[in-house]
XYZ file of C-alpha atoms in Angstrom:
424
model
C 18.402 -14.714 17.194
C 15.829 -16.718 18.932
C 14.693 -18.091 22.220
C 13.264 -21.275 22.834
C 11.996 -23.156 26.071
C 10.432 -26.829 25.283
C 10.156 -29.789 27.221
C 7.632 -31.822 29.371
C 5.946 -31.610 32.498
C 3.367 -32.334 35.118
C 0.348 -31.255 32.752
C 1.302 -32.671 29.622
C 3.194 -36.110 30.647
C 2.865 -38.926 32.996
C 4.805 -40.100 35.687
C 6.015 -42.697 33.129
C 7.186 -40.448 30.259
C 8.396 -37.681 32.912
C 10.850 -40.351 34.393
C 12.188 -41.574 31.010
C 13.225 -37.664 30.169
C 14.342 -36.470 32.922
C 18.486 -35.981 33.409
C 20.397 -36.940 36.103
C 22.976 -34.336 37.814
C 26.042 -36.664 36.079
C 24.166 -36.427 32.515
C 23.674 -32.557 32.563
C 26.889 -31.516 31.187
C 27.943 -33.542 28.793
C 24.088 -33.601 27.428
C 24.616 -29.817 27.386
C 27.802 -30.037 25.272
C 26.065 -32.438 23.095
C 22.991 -30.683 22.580
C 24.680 -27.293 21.601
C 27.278 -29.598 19.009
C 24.295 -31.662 17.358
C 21.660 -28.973 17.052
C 21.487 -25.452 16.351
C 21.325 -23.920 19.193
C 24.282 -21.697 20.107
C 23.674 -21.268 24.022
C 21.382 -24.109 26.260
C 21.111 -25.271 29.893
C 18.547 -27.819 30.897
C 15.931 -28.120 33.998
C 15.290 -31.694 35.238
C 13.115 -31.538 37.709
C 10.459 -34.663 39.373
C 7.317 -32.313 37.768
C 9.209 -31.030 34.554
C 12.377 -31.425 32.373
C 12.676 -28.350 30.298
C 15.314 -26.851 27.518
C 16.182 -23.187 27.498
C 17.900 -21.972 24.309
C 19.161 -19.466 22.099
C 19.639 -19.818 18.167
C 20.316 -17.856 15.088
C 16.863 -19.182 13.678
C 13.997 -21.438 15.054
C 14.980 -25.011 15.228
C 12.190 -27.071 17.551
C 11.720 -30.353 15.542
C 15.546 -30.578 15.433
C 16.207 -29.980 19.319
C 12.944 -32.505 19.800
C 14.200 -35.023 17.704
C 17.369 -34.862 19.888
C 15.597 -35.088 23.356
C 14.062 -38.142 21.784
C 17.244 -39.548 20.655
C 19.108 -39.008 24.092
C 16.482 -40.693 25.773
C 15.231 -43.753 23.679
C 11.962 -42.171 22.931
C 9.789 -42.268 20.058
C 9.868 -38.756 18.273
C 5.909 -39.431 17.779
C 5.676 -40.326 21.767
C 7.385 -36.906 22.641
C 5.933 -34.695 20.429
C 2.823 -36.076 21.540
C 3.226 -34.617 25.740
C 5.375 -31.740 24.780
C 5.386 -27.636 24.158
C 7.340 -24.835 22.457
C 7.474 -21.590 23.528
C 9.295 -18.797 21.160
C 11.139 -15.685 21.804
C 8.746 -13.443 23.990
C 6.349 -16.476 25.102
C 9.731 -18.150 25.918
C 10.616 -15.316 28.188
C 7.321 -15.403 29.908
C 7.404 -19.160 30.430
C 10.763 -19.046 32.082
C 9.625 -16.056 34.320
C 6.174 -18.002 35.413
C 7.972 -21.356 35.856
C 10.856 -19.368 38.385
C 8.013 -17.732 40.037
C 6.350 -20.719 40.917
C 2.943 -19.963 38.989
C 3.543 -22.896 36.250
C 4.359 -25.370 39.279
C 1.732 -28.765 40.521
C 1.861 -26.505 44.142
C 0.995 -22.819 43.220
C 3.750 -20.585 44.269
C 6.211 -22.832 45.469
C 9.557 -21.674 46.517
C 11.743 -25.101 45.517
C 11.460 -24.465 41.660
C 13.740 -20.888 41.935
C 16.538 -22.870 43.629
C 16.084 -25.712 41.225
C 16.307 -22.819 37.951
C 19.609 -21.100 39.648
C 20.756 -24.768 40.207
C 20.226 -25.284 36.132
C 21.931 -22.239 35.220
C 24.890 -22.702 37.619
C 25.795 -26.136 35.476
C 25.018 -24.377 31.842
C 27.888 -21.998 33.069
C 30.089 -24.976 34.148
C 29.764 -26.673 31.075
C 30.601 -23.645 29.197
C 26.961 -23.379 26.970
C 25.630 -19.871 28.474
C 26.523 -16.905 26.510
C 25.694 -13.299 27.016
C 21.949 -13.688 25.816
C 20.598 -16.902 27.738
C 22.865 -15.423 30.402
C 20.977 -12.170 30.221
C 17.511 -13.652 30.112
C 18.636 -16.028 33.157
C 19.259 -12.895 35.463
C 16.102 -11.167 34.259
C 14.084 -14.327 34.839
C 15.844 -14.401 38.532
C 14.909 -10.789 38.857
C 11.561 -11.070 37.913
C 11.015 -14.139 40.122
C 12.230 -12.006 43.031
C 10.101 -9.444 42.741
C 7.168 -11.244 42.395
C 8.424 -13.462 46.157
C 8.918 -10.022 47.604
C 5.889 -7.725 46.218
C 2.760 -10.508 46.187
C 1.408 -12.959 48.889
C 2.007 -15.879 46.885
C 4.509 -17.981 48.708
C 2.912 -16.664 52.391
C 0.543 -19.729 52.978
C 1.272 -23.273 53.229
C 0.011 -25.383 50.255
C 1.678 -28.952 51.112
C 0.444 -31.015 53.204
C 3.827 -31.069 55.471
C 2.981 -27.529 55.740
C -0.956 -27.831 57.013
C 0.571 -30.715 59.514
C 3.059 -27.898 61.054
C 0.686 -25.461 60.776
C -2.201 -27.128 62.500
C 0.403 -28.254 65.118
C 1.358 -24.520 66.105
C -2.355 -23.834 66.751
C -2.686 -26.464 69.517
C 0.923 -25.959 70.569
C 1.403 -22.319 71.096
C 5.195 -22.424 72.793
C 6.668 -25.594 69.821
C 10.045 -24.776 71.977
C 8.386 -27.525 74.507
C 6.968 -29.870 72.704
C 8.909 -33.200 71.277
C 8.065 -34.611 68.266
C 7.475 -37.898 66.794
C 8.218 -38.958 62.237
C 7.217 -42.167 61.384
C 8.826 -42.674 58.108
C 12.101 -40.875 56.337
C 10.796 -39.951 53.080
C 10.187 -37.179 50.928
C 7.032 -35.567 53.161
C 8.506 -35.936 56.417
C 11.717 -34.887 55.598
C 9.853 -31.890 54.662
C 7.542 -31.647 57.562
C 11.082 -32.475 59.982
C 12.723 -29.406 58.346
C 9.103 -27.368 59.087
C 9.600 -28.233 62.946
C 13.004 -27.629 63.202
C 12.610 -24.224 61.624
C 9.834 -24.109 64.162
C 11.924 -24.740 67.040
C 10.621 -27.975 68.608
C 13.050 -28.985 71.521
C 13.272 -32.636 70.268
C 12.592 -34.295 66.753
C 12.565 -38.294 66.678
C 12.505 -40.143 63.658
C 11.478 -43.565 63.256
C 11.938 -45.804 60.311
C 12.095 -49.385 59.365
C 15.699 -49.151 58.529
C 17.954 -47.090 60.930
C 20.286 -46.326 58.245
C 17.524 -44.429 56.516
C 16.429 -42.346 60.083
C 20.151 -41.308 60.846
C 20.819 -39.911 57.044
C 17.239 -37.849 57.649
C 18.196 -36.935 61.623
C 21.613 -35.678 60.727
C 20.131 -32.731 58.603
C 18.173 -32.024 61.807
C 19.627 -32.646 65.188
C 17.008 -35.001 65.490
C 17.113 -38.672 67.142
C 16.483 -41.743 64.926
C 14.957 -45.202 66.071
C 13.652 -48.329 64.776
C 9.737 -48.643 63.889
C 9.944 -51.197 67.354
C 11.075 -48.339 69.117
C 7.921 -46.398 68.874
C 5.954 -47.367 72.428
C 8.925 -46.202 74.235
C 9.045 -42.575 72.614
C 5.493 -42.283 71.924
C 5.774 -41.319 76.050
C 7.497 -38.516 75.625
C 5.970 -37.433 72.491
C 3.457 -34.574 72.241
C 3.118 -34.658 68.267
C 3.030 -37.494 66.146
C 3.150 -37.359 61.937
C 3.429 -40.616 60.520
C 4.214 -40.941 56.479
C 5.475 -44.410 55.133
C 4.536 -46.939 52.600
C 3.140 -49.649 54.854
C 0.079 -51.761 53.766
C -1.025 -52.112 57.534
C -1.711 -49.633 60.268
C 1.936 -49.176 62.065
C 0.339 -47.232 65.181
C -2.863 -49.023 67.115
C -5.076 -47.864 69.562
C -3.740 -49.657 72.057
C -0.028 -48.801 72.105
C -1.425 -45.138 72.142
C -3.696 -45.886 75.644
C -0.776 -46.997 77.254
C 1.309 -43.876 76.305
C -1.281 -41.771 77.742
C -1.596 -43.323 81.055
C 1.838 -43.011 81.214
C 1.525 -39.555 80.191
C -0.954 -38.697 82.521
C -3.396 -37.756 79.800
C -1.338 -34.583 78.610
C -2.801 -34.394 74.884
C -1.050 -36.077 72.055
C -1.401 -34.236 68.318
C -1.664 -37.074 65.747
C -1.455 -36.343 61.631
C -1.821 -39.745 59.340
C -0.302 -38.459 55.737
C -0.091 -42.543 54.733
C -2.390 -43.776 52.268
C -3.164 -46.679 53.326
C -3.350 -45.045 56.968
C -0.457 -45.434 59.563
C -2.518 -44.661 62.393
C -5.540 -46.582 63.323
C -8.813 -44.690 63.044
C -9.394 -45.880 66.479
C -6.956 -43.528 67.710
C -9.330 -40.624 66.944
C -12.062 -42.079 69.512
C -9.277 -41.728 72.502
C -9.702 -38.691 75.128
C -6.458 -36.247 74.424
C -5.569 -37.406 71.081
C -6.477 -34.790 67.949
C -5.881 -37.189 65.007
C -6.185 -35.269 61.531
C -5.868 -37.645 58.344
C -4.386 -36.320 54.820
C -7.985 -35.392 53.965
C -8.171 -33.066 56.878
C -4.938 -31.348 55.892
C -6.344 -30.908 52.166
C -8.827 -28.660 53.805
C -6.176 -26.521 55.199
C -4.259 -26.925 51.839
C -6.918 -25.832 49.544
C -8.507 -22.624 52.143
C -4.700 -21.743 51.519
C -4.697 -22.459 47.573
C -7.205 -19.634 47.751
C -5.212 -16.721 49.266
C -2.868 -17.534 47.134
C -4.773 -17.924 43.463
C -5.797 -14.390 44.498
C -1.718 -13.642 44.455
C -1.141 -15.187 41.437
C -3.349 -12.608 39.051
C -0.475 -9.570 40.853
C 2.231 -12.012 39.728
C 1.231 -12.953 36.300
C 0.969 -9.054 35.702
C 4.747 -8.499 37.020
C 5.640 -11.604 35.118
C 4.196 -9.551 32.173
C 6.217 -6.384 33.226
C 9.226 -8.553 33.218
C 8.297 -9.648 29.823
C 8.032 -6.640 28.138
C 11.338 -4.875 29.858
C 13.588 -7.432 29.267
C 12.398 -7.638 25.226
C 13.057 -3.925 25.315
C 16.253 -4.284 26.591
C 16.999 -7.002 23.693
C 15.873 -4.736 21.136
C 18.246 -2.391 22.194
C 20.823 -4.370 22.484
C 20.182 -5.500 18.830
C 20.773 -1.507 17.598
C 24.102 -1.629 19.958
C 26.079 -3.464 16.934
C 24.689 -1.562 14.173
C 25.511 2.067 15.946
C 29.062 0.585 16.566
C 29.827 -0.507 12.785
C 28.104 3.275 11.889
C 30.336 5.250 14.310
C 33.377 3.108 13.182
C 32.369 3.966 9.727
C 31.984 7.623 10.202
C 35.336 7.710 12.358
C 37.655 6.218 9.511
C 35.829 9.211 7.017
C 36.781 11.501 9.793
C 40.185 10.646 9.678
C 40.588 9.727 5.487
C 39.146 14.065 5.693
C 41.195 14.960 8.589
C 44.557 13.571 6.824
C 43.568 15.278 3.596
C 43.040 18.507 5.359
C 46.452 18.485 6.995
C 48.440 17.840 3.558
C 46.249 20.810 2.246
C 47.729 22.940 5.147
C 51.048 21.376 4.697
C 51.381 22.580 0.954
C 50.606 26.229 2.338
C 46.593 26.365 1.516
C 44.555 28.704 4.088
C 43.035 28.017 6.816
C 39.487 29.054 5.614
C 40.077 26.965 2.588
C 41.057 23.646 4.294
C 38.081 23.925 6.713
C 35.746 24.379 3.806
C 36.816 21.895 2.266
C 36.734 19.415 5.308
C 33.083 20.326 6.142
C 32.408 19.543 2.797
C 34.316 16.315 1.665
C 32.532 15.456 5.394
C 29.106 16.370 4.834
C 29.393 14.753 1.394
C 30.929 11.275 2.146
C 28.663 11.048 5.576
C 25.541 11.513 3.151
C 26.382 9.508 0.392
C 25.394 6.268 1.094
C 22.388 6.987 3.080
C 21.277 8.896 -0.365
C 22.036 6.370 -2.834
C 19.681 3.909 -0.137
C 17.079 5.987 0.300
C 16.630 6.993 -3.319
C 17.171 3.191 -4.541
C 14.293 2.287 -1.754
C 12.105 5.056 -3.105
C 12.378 3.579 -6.463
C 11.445 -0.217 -4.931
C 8.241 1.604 -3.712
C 9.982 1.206 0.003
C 7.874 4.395 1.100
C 7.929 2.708 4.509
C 11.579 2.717 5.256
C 11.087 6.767 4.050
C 8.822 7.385 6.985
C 11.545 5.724 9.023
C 14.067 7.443 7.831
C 12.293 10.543 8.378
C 11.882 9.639 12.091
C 15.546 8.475 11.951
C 17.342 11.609 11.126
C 14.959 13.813 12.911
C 13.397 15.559 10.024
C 10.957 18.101 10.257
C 8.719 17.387 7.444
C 6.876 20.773 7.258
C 9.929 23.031 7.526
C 11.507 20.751 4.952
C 8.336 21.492 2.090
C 8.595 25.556 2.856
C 12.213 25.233 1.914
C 11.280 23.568 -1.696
């Protein structure tokens, strides 16, 4: 039995090789099936993530270079090119990986709490496509476990580390009551549907999002309640808009300083919170110079990100040692597991000599011997046949200089070595 986690991600492969091995939802089960019929690895499920695509597994004996040289293959890669970008953790470094990745401390943002969905997501589909068994399925729940108790007993996950985060955050501070104020998303992609889902949470009485394609802004306002417009639609609700978080691709500013004047007048000065994510910017740094605006750029929220980072690297030492705690309690648990088998072939073992003496005893009392005679002889045809093979072992180990396995055999059956010598 073995455990193995191996893959890619963030730290050892680009954006290049990280898209050519990652798995879509549709390829996950059949890739599963396939991977568990063309290697040997008896139980698998697979994590395919933007940052990481990872392989958790169980075999009978360590197999990397043949599970590698399958990634490779599924994917069109060059062994040589993956090997190159990728890592192998075994059995108890295996278990810690898992448990660090779930808890967020192996992630690009320290402590995030997206990865722990992502892992239960991972082993939902294993279990669909039938390639958990009882030991990945074990070592999935303690890795859940652990990852729980590290969300619920350190600060790690408390501060905001993304930059959708620091714009909500900095937002609250100049908008104490965020029932009243309206807010403005240039842009429907991956950041602002973030930092829409941040206000919402947050209670803002009205999101509006505005894209170049209105398609785009209703899919993203759906999720939210929110309102979605064209880019061209932007003077008109600038008006009524008291923050402003702009996030697209565009190789020109979207928002000038102009447009923003006018709102104001029309406004009657009542402050406007600005946040440019874009890079290029959105937002005109002319805006800044205009009474009533605050406009913070993506460098501004980095501040915010990485005063945050800090609280949080200070977390990270608590949940590294409960990661380790997890470690060593659910190897325990394995090795204990690994005795359950052996104590159930001995106990099945002793039971049939039971019975083989039992049977002989009552044929004894059938054919009219005593009482005292058939328990005699039951104790002893017991004593004998229960002792007989761990003799003939010990004494053939003893011979094979196995002195070892005597000192465990001592501790074993419980032997007390010094009453044993006054006896001889």
């Amino acid at each position: 039995m073995a455990f193995l986690a191996l893959g890619i991600n963030h730290k050892t492969a680009s954006v290049d090789v990280r898209e050519r091995v990652a798995f879509t939802p549709e390829q996950l089960v059949e890739a599963l099936q396939q991977l568990c019929r063309l290697t040997p690895s008896r139980e698998a499920a697979i994590l395919s993530t933007c940052n990481r695509s990872e392989l958790y597994l169980e075999q009978d004996q360590v197999s990397a270079d043949e599970v590698l040289a399958w990634l490779a293959g599924y994917h069109n890669l060059s062994l040589e090119e993956l090997r190159a970008c990728a890592y192998v953790h075994q059995d108890d470094s295996a278990v810690r990986h898992m448990m660090r990745v779930a808890s967020g401390l192996d992630s690009m943002v320290l402590g995030e709490p997206q990865i722990l969905g992502q892992m239960k997501s991972a082993y939902a589909v294993a279990r669909e496509a039938g390639t958990v068994g009882p030991l990945l399925g074990r070592l999935f729940q303690a890795t859940f476990s652990t990852a729980k108790t590290v969300r619920t007993d350190t600060a790690i996950g408390e501060n905001p580390v993304s930059v959708a985060f620091a714009a909500v955050s900095l937002a609250k501070q100049i908008f104490t009551d965020m029932h009243r104020s309206q807010a403005l998303l240039i842009g429907a992609g991956e950041t602002i549907t973030l930092v829409a889902r941040h206000l919402h949470e947050q209670g803002v009485k009205r999101i509006v999002v505005a894209n170049r394609t209105l398609e785009r802004a209703s899919m993203l306002a759906e999720q939210f309640g929110a309102h979605a417009v064209l880019l061209a639609d932007i003077p008109d609700e600038l008006v009524n808009s008291d923050i402003v978080i702009s996030s697209t691709a565009s190789q020109l500013p979207i928002l000038g300083k102009g447009a923003v004047e006018r709102a104001l007048k029309q406004r009657k000065h009542k402050p406007i919170f600005m946040v440019d994510i874009a890079v290029p910017r959105d937002i005109e740094p002319e805006v800044g110079e205009l009474d009533d605006v605050y406009l913070y750029t993506v460098d501004d929220l980095h501040e915010v990100v990485a005063e945050n980072l800090k609280s949080r690297q200070g977390a990270a030492q608590a949940a590294e040692e409960l990661v380790g705690s997890g470690v060593q309690e659910f190897m325990q648990r394995l090795r204990e597991l690994a005795a359950v088998d052996v104590l159930r072939a001995y106990r099945q073992q002793a039971e049939r000599t039971r019975d083989e003496e039992l049977a002989k005893a009552q044929r004894m009392l059938a054919n009219g011997s005593s009482a005292e005679d058939v328990m005699a002889q039951l104790a002893r045809g017991l004593t004998n046949k229960l002792l007989h093979a761990p003799s003939v072992q010990l004494k053939k180990l003893s011979a094979d200089g196995r002195f070892d396995a005597l000192a465990v055999a001592q501790e074993l059956f419980a032997l007390d070595e010094g009453t044993d010598k006054q006896a001889q």
